[in-house]
Amino acid sequence: MGRGGQQPRAESQPHHVDAVKATVGRREPPARGDTLEDIDTTSLSKWGMLYGIAGAETMARQELLAALRPHETGILDKYAPAPAPLAPLPFKMKDIISAIPKHCFKRCLWTSCMHLASDIVT
């Protein structure tokens, strides 16, 4: 057995297999080109929707090019990951604060000093 209870890696299995397995099932980003002008209009509208540009699916090509110009580096980079979805979070800060017990917000010098001491010791 390897460290931490893991099975040792078989020598016949190449090291890049794990990386390939991690990418299986990922959604492919829209087409990329050398410049924004090289990308077709449907791919530009897909990039517009990925970057959260309102009305990207109905915009004209020139409007899309102008709207995507600030994101040009991320679109043209072959190794850049697809942008994260920009949907609003399903919860508010108030929900998070209300889920934390009230005694956690009370300040106590003694408890703070004990936490500091345990951090210094470890």
PDB file of C-alpha atoms in Angstrom:
ATOM      1  CA  MET A   1       0.000   0.000   0.000  1.00  0.00           C
ATOM      2  CA  GLY A   2       1.102   3.523  -0.684  1.00  0.00           C
ATOM      3  CA  ARG A   3       1.037   6.500   1.611  1.00  0.00           C
ATOM      4  CA  GLY A   4      -2.299   7.260   3.237  1.00  0.00           C
ATOM      5  CA  GLY A   5      -3.768   3.882   2.365  1.00  0.00           C
ATOM      6  CA  GLN A   6      -3.630   4.516  -1.373  1.00  0.00           C
ATOM      7  CA  GLN A   7      -2.821   1.700  -3.742  1.00  0.00           C
ATOM      8  CA  PRO A   8       0.536   2.115  -5.506  1.00  0.00           C
ATOM      9  CA  ARG A   9       0.307   3.232  -9.131  1.00  0.00           C
ATOM     10  CA  ALA A  10       0.721   0.447 -11.638  1.00  0.00           C
ATOM     11  CA  GLU A  11       3.810   1.059 -13.760  1.00  0.00           C
ATOM     12  CA  SER A  12       1.944   0.150 -16.940  1.00  0.00           C
ATOM     13  CA  GLN A  13      -0.535   3.003 -16.398  1.00  0.00           C
ATOM     14  CA  PRO A  14       0.847   6.336 -17.655  1.00  0.00           C
ATOM     15  CA  HIS A  15       0.702   9.312 -15.289  1.00  0.00           C
ATOM     16  CA  HIS A  16      -1.430  11.392 -17.659  1.00  0.00           C
ATOM     17  CA  VAL A  17      -4.351   8.955 -17.434  1.00  0.00           C
ATOM     18  CA  ASP A  18      -5.633  10.687 -14.289  1.00  0.00           C
ATOM     19  CA  ALA A  19      -5.629  14.023 -16.088  1.00  0.00           C
ATOM     20  CA  VAL A  20      -7.503  12.547 -19.035  1.00  0.00           C
ATOM     21  CA  LYS A  21     -10.085  10.965 -16.715  1.00  0.00           C
ATOM     22  CA  ALA A  22     -10.611  14.340 -15.018  1.00  0.00           C
ATOM     23  CA  THR A  23     -11.450  16.020 -18.341  1.00  0.00           C
ATOM     24  CA  VAL A  24     -13.945  13.390 -19.507  1.00  0.00           C
ATOM     25  CA  GLY A  25     -17.484  14.761 -19.419  1.00  0.00           C
ATOM     26  CA  ARG A  26     -16.431  18.421 -19.516  1.00  0.00           C
ATOM     27  CA  ARG A  27     -18.408  20.667 -21.790  1.00  0.00           C
ATOM     28  CA  GLU A  28     -16.391  21.888 -24.756  1.00  0.00           C
ATOM     29  CA  PRO A  29     -16.188  25.681 -25.076  1.00  0.00           C
ATOM     30  CA  PRO A  30     -17.343  27.327 -28.309  1.00  0.00           C
ATOM     31  CA  ALA A  31     -14.901  27.522 -31.216  1.00  0.00           C
ATOM     32  CA  ARG A  32     -11.749  29.613 -30.883  1.00  0.00           C
ATOM     33  CA  GLY A  33      -9.746  31.365 -33.600  1.00  0.00           C
ATOM     34  CA  ASP A  34      -6.683  33.560 -34.035  1.00  0.00           C
ATOM     35  CA  THR A  35      -8.709  36.760 -33.691  1.00  0.00           C
ATOM     36  CA  LEU A  36     -12.294  37.503 -32.718  1.00  0.00           C
ATOM     37  CA  GLU A  37     -13.057  38.307 -36.372  1.00  0.00           C
ATOM     38  CA  ASP A  38     -12.118  34.694 -37.326  1.00  0.00           C
ATOM     39  CA  ILE A  39     -14.833  33.221 -35.079  1.00  0.00           C
ATOM     40  CA  ASP A  40     -18.245  32.632 -36.655  1.00  0.00           C
ATOM     41  CA  THR A  41     -21.283  34.556 -35.389  1.00  0.00           C
ATOM     42  CA  THR A  42     -22.983  31.601 -33.668  1.00  0.00           C
ATOM     43  CA  SER A  43     -19.827  30.878 -31.646  1.00  0.00           C
ATOM     44  CA  LEU A  44     -19.542  34.571 -30.796  1.00  0.00           C
ATOM     45  CA  SER A  45     -23.111  34.565 -29.482  1.00  0.00           C
ATOM     46  CA  LYS A  46     -22.306  31.447 -27.406  1.00  0.00           C
ATOM     47  CA  TRP A  47     -19.282  33.223 -25.952  1.00  0.00           C
ATOM     48  CA  GLY A  48     -21.484  36.243 -25.262  1.00  0.00           C
ATOM     49  CA  MET A  49     -23.952  34.102 -23.327  1.00  0.00           C
ATOM     50  CA  LEU A  50     -21.087  32.444 -21.401  1.00  0.00           C
ATOM     51  CA  TYR A  51     -19.731  35.858 -20.412  1.00  0.00           C
ATOM     52  CA  GLY A  52     -23.190  37.072 -19.354  1.00  0.00           C
ATOM     53  CA  ILE A  53     -23.746  39.658 -22.081  1.00  0.00           C
ATOM     54  CA  ALA A  54     -27.466  40.449 -22.134  1.00  0.00           C
ATOM     55  CA  GLY A  55     -29.137  39.725 -25.465  1.00  0.00           C
ATOM     56  CA  ALA A  56     -26.043  38.091 -26.968  1.00  0.00           C
ATOM     57  CA  GLU A  57     -28.126  35.560 -28.888  1.00  0.00           C
ATOM     58  CA  THR A  58     -29.921  38.299 -30.831  1.00  0.00           C
ATOM     59  CA  MET A  59     -27.062  40.796 -31.300  1.00  0.00           C
ATOM     60  CA  ALA A  60     -25.578  41.622 -34.682  1.00  0.00           C
ATOM     61  CA  ARG A  61     -22.019  40.448 -35.404  1.00  0.00           C
ATOM     62  CA  GLN A  62     -20.442  43.899 -34.985  1.00  0.00           C
ATOM     63  CA  GLU A  63     -22.213  44.442 -31.658  1.00  0.00           C
ATOM     64  CA  LEU A  64     -20.984  41.039 -30.455  1.00  0.00           C
ATOM     65  CA  LEU A  65     -17.420  41.854 -31.475  1.00  0.00           C
ATOM     66  CA  ALA A  66     -17.584  45.163 -29.596  1.00  0.00           C
ATOM     67  CA  ALA A  67     -19.130  43.554 -26.500  1.00  0.00           C
ATOM     68  CA  LEU A  68     -16.627  40.671 -26.434  1.00  0.00           C
ATOM     69  CA  ARG A  69     -13.548  42.860 -27.032  1.00  0.00           C
ATOM     70  CA  PRO A  70     -12.775  43.151 -23.254  1.00  0.00           C
ATOM     71  CA  HIS A  71     -12.868  39.328 -23.006  1.00  0.00           C
ATOM     72  CA  GLU A  72     -10.761  38.725 -26.123  1.00  0.00           C
ATOM     73  CA  THR A  73      -7.729  37.329 -24.290  1.00  0.00           C
ATOM     74  CA  GLY A  74      -9.775  34.717 -22.456  1.00  0.00           C
ATOM     75  CA  ILE A  75     -11.638  33.702 -25.596  1.00  0.00           C
ATOM     76  CA  LEU A  76      -8.557  33.338 -27.797  1.00  0.00           C
ATOM     77  CA  ASP A  77      -6.391  31.512 -25.238  1.00  0.00           C
ATOM     78  CA  LYS A  78      -6.523  27.801 -26.125  1.00  0.00           C
ATOM     79  CA  TYR A  79      -5.608  26.750 -22.600  1.00  0.00           C
ATOM     80  CA  ALA A  80      -7.986  29.024 -20.708  1.00  0.00           C
ATOM     81  CA  PRO A  81     -10.832  27.177 -18.980  1.00  0.00           C
ATOM     82  CA  ALA A  82     -14.396  27.934 -19.969  1.00  0.00           C
ATOM     83  CA  PRO A  83     -15.766  30.875 -17.953  1.00  0.00           C
ATOM     84  CA  ALA A  84     -17.737  30.102 -14.840  1.00  0.00           C
ATOM     85  CA  PRO A  85     -21.486  30.685 -15.055  1.00  0.00           C
ATOM     86  CA  LEU A  86     -22.390  34.154 -13.844  1.00  0.00           C
ATOM     87  CA  ALA A  87     -25.786  33.321 -12.393  1.00  0.00           C
ATOM     88  CA  PRO A  88     -26.603  35.009  -9.072  1.00  0.00           C
ATOM     89  CA  LEU A  89     -26.074  32.918  -5.979  1.00  0.00           C
ATOM     90  CA  PRO A  90     -29.191  31.182  -4.643  1.00  0.00           C
ATOM     91  CA  PHE A  91     -28.663  32.589  -1.148  1.00  0.00           C
ATOM     92  CA  LYS A  92     -28.068  35.965   0.475  1.00  0.00           C
ATOM     93  CA  MET A  93     -25.609  37.000   3.160  1.00  0.00           C
ATOM     94  CA  LYS A  94     -28.545  37.264   5.564  1.00  0.00           C
ATOM     95  CA  ASP A  95     -29.224  33.518   5.076  1.00  0.00           C
ATOM     96  CA  ILE A  96     -25.631  32.667   5.968  1.00  0.00           C
ATOM     97  CA  ILE A  97     -25.611  34.860   9.079  1.00  0.00           C
ATOM     98  CA  SER A  98     -28.946  33.475  10.264  1.00  0.00           C
ATOM     99  CA  ALA A  99     -27.593  29.899   9.938  1.00  0.00           C
ATOM    100  CA  ILE A 100     -24.701  30.651  12.335  1.00  0.00           C
ATOM    101  CA  PRO A 101     -25.570  30.407  16.045  1.00  0.00           C
ATOM    102  CA  LYS A 102     -25.788  33.762  17.857  1.00  0.00           C
ATOM    103  CA  HIS A 103     -23.140  32.833  20.450  1.00  0.00           C
ATOM    104  CA  CYS A 104     -20.551  32.672  17.653  1.00  0.00           C
ATOM    105  CA  PHE A 105     -20.845  36.437  17.169  1.00  0.00           C
ATOM    106  CA  LYS A 106     -20.140  37.279  20.827  1.00  0.00           C
ATOM    107  CA  ARG A 107     -16.591  38.490  21.408  1.00  0.00           C
ATOM    108  CA  CYS A 108     -14.577  36.968  24.217  1.00  0.00           C
ATOM    109  CA  LEU A 109     -10.973  38.004  24.891  1.00  0.00           C
ATOM    110  CA  TRP A 110     -10.204  34.798  26.820  1.00  0.00           C
ATOM    111  CA  THR A 111     -11.414  32.511  24.013  1.00  0.00           C
ATOM    112  CA  SER A 112      -9.569  34.577  21.396  1.00  0.00           C
ATOM    113  CA  CYS A 113      -6.322  34.346  23.373  1.00  0.00           C
ATOM    114  CA  MET A 114      -6.752  30.582  23.743  1.00  0.00           C
ATOM    115  CA  HIS A 115      -7.246  30.212  19.988  1.00  0.00           C
ATOM    116  CA  LEU A 116      -4.167  32.370  19.341  1.00  0.00           C
ATOM    117  CA  ALA A 117      -2.074  30.321  21.780  1.00  0.00           C
ATOM    118  CA  SER A 118      -3.156  27.023  20.203  1.00  0.00           C
ATOM    119  CA  ASP A 119      -2.277  28.378  16.739  1.00  0.00           C
ATOM    120  CA  ILE A 120       1.168  29.473  17.926  1.00  0.00           C
ATOM    121  CA  VAL A 121       1.864  26.114  19.609  1.00  0.00           C
ATOM    122  CA  THR A 122       0.868  24.086  16.540  1.00  0.00           C
TER     123      THR A 122
END
